[in-house]
Short mmCIF file of C-alpha atoms in Angstrom, two decimals:
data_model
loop_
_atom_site.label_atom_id
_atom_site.label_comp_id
_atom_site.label_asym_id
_atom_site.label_seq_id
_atom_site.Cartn_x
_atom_site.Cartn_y
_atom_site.Cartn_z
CA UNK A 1 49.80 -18.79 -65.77
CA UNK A 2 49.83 -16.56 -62.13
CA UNK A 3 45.82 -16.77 -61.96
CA UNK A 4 44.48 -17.57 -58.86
CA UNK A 5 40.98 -18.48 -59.30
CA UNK A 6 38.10 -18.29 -56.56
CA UNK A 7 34.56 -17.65 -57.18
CA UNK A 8 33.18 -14.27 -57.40
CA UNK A 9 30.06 -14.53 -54.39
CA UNK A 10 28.70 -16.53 -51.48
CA UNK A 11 25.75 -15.80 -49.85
CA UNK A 12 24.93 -17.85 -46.28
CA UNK A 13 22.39 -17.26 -43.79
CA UNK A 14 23.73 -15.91 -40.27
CA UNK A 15 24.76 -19.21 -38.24
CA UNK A 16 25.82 -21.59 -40.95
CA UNK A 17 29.02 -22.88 -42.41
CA UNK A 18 30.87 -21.09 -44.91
CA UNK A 19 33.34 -22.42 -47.50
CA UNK A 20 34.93 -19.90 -49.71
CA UNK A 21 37.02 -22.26 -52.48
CA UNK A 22 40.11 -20.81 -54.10
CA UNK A 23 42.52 -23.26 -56.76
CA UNK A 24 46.14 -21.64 -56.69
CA UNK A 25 48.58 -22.04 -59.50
CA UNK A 26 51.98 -22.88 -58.25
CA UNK A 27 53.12 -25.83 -56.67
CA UNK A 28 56.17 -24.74 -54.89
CA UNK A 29 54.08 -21.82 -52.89
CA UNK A 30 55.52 -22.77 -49.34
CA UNK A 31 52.68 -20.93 -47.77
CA UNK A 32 49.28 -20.34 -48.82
CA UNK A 33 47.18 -17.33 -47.11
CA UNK A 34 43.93 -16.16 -46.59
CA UNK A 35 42.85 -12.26 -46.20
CA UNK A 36 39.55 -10.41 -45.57
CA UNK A 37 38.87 -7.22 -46.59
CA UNK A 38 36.53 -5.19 -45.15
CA UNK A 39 34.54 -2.15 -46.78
CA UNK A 40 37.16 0.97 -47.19
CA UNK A 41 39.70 -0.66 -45.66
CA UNK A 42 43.06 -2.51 -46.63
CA UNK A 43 43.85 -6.82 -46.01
CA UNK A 44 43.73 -8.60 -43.07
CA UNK A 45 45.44 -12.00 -42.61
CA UNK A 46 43.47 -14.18 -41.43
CA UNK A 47 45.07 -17.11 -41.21
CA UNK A 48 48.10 -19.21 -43.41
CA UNK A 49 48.68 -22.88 -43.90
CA UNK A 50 52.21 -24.81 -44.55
CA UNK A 51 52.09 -26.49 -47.67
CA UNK A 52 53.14 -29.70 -46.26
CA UNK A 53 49.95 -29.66 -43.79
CA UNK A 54 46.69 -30.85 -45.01
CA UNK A 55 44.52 -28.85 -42.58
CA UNK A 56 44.41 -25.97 -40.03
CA UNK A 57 41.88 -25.09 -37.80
CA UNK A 58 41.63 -21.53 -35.85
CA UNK A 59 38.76 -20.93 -33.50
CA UNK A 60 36.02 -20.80 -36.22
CA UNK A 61 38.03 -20.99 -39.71
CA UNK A 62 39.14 -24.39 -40.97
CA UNK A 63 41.69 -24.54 -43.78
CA UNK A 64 41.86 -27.45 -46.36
CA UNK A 65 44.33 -27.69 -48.67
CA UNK A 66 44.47 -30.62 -51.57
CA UNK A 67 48.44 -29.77 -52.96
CA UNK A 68 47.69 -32.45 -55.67
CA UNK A 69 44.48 -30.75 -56.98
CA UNK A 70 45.98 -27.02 -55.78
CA UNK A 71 42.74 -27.04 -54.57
CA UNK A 72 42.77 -24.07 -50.79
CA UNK A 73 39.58 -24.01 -49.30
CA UNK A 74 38.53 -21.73 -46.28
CA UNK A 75 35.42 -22.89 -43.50
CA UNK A 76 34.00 -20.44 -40.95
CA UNK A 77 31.69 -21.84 -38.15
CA UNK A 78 29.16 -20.09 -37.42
CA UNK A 79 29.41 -17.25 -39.69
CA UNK A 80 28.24 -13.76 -38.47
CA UNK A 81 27.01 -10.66 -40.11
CA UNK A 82 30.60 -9.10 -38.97
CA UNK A 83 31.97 -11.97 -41.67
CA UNK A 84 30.25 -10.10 -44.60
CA UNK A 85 33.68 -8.96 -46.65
CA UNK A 86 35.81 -10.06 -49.16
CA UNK A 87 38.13 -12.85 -49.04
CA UNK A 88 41.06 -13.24 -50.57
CA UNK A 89 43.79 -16.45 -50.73
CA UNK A 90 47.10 -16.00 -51.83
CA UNK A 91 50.07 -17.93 -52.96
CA UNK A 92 53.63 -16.85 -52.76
CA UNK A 93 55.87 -18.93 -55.51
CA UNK A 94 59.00 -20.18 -53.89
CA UNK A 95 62.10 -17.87 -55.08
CA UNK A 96 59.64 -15.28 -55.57
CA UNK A 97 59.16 -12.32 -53.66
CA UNK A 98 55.27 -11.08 -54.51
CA UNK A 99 52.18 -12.89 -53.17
CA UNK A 100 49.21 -13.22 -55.98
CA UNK A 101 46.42 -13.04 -54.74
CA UNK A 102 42.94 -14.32 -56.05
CA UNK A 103 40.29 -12.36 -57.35
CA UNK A 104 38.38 -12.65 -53.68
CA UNK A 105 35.34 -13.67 -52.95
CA UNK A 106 32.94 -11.67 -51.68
CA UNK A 107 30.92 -12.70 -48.66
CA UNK A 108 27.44 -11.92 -47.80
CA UNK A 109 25.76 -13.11 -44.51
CA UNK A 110 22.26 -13.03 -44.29
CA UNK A 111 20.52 -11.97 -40.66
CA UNK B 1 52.71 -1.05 -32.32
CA UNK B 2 51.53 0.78 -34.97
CA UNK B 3 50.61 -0.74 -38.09
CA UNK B 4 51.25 0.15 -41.73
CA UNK B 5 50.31 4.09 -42.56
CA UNK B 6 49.56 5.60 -45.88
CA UNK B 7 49.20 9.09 -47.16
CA UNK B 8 47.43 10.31 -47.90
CA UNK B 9 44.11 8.14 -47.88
CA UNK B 10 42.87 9.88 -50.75
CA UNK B 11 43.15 11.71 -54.03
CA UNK B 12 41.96 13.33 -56.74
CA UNK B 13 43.92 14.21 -59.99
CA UNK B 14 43.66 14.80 -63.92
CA UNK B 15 44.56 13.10 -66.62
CA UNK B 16 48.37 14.07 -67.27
CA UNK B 17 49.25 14.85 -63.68
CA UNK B 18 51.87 12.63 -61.74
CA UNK B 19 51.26 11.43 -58.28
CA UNK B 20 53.25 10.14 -55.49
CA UNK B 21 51.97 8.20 -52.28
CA UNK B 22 53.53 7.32 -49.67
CA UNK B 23 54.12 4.17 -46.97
CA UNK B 24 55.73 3.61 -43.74
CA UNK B 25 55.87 -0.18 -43.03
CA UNK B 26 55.83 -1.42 -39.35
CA UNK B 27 59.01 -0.69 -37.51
CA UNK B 28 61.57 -3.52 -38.09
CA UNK B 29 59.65 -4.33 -41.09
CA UNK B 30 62.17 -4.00 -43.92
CA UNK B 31 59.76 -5.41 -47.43
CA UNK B 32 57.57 -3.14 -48.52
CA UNK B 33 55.15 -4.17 -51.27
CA UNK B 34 52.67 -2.28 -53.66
CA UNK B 35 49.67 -3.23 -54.59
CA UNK B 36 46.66 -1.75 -57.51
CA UNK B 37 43.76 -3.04 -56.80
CA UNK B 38 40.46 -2.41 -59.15
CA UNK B 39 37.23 -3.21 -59.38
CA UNK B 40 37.91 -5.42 -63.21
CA UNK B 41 41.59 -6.35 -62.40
CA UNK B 42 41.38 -7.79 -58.47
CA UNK B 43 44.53 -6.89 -56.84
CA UNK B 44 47.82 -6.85 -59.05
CA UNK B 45 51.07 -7.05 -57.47
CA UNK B 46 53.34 -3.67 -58.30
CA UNK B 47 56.55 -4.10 -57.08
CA UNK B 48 58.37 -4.96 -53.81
CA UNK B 49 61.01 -3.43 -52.01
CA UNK B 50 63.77 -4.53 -50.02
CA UNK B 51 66.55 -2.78 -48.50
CA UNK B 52 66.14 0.01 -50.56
CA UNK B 53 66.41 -2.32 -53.74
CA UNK B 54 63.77 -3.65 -55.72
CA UNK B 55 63.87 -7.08 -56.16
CA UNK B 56 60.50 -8.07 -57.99
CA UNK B 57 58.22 -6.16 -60.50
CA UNK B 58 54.88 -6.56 -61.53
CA UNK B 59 53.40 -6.29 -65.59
CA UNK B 60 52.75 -2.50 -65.08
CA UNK B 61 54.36 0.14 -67.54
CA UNK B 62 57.37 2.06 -66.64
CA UNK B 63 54.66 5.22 -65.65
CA UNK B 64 54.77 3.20 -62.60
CA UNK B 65 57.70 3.43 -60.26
CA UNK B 66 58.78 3.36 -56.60
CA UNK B 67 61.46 3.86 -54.37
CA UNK B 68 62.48 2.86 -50.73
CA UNK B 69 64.48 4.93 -48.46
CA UNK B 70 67.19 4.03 -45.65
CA UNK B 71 64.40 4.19 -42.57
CA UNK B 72 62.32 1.53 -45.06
CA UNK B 73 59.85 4.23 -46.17
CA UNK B 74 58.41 3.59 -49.33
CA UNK B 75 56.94 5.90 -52.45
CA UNK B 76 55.54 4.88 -55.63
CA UNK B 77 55.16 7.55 -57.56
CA UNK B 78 52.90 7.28 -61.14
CA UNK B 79 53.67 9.67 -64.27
CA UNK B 80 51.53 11.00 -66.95
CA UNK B 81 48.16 9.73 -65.12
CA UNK B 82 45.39 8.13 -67.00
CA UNK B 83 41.88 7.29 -66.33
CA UNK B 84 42.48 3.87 -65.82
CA UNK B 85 44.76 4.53 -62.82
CA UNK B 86 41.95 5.23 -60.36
CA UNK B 87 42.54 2.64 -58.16
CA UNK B 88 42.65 1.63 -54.23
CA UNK B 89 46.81 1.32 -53.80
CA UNK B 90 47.95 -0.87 -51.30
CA UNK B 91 51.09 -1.48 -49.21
CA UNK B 92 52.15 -4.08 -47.91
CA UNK B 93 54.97 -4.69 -45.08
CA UNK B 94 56.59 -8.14 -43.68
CA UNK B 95 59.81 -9.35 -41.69
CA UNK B 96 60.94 -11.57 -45.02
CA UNK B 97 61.45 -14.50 -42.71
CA UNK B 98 59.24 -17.64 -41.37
CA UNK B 99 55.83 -17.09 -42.55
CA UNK B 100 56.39 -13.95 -44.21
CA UNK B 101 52.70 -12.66 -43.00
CA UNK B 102 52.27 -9.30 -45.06
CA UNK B 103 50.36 -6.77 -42.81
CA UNK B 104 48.34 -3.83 -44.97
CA UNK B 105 47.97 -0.78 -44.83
CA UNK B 106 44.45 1.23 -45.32
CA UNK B 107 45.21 2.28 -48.93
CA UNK B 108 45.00 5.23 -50.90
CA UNK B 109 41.80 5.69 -52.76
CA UNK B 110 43.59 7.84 -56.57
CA UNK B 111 40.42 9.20 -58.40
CA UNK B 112 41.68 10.08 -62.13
CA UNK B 113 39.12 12.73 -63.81
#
C-alpha cells in the first residue's frame, strides 16, 4: 500500500529533545522529506535525506533513516514553543512523480 | 523571489456549484502539484503537472480536474461540489531535478455548505 504511517501527537516540554517517528512504504523513494506546517498556513521543507545516507544533521534537527526497517525518524534539539506544528515526512517512489506524505504529527511544546 | 501564490485564500460555495482555484508556481518552476488536505484524510496527492501535461493522478473522481498553462500557471477546477470537498487545497511547485524540494503555497481554505 502508499500509507505512510507516523503517529498522530507528541507533547515535550520547552528545552528537550524531540523525535517525531514516521515508517514510509517504498523502498526505491530516492529522497525522503520532512515538512512543518504551521497553523493556517501551507508546508515548509524542512529538511531531506538521500536514501543512501544513514543520517543528517541541520543546526537543531537530526534525521535517521533505517532503509531496511523503512523506519525515518526526525530529532530537534532544544525544541521551542515556535516548534509547536505539524510535521509531516514524505516519500517520493522512484518513477513516480507525487510525494505521499504521512498523516503528520502534530507537535505540542510545553512552556 | 516570490514564492508560490494562490487565489484566492478562501471560499465559500453550495452543494452543486463548481469551483476553480488557481496557482502560480515560483518562476522557473515548471511542476506544479495539487494537494486536498482534510482533517480525516491527511493530505492526498491530486494530480501533478508538467509542461502543461499531466503526468500523474491521484484516486479522486473525475469531478476533480486541472489544467496548466504555457507561463506554468496552474487551475484545478472541481464540478458538481459536495460537502465532503471542504478542504485546505494545496499547491505545490519544484524544478523536477536534484532533490526535487516542493515549495507550498498558503492554500485555499473551500467551505462546502
Amino acid at each position: 500500500g502508499e500509507d505512510v504511517e507516523q503517529s498522530l501527537f507528541l507533547s515535550v516540554r520547552e528545552g528537550d529533545s524531540s523525535v517525531i517517528n514516521c515508517t514510509y512504504t517504498d523502498s526505491s523513494s530516492t529522497y525522503l522529506y520532512w515538512y512543518k506546517q504551521e497553523p493556517g498556513a501551507g508546508l515548509q521543507l524542512l529538511t531531506y535525506i538521500f536514501s543512501n545516507m544513514d543520517m543528517k544533521q541541520d543546526q537543531r534537527l537530526t534525521v535517521l533513516l533505517n532503509k531496511k526497517d523503512k523506519h525515518l525518524s526526525l530529532r530537534i534539539a532544544d525544541t521551542q514553543t515556535g516548534d509547536s506544528a505539524i510535521y509531516f515526512c514524505a516519500e517520493k517512489p522512484s518513477g513516480t512523480y507525487k510525494y505521499i506524505f504521512g498523516t503528520g504529527t502534530r507537535l505540542k511544546v510545553l512552556a | 523571489k516570490a514564492g508560490v501564490t494562490q487565489t484566492p485564500r478562501y471560499l465559500i460555495k453550495t452543494r452543486g456549484q463548481q469551483v476553480t482555484l488557481s496557482c502560480s508556481p515560483i518562476s522557473g518552476h515548471r511542476s506544479v502539484s495539487w494537494y486536498q488536505q482534510t482533517p480525516g484524510q491527511g493530505l492526498q496527492f491530486l494530480f501533478e503537472y508538467f509542461s502543461e501535461t499531466q503526468r500523474n493522478k491521484g484516486n479522486f473522481p473525475g469531478r476533480f480536474s486541472g489544467r496548466q498553462f504555457s507561463n506554468s500557471r496552474s487551475e484545478m477546477n472541481v464540478s458538481t461540489l459536495e460537502l465532503g470537498d471542504s478542504a485546505l487545497y494545496l499547491c505545490a511547485s519544484s524544478l523536477v531535478q536534484g532533490v526535487n524540494e516542493q515549495f507550498f503555497g498558503p492554500g485555499t481554505r473551500l467551505t462546502v455548505l
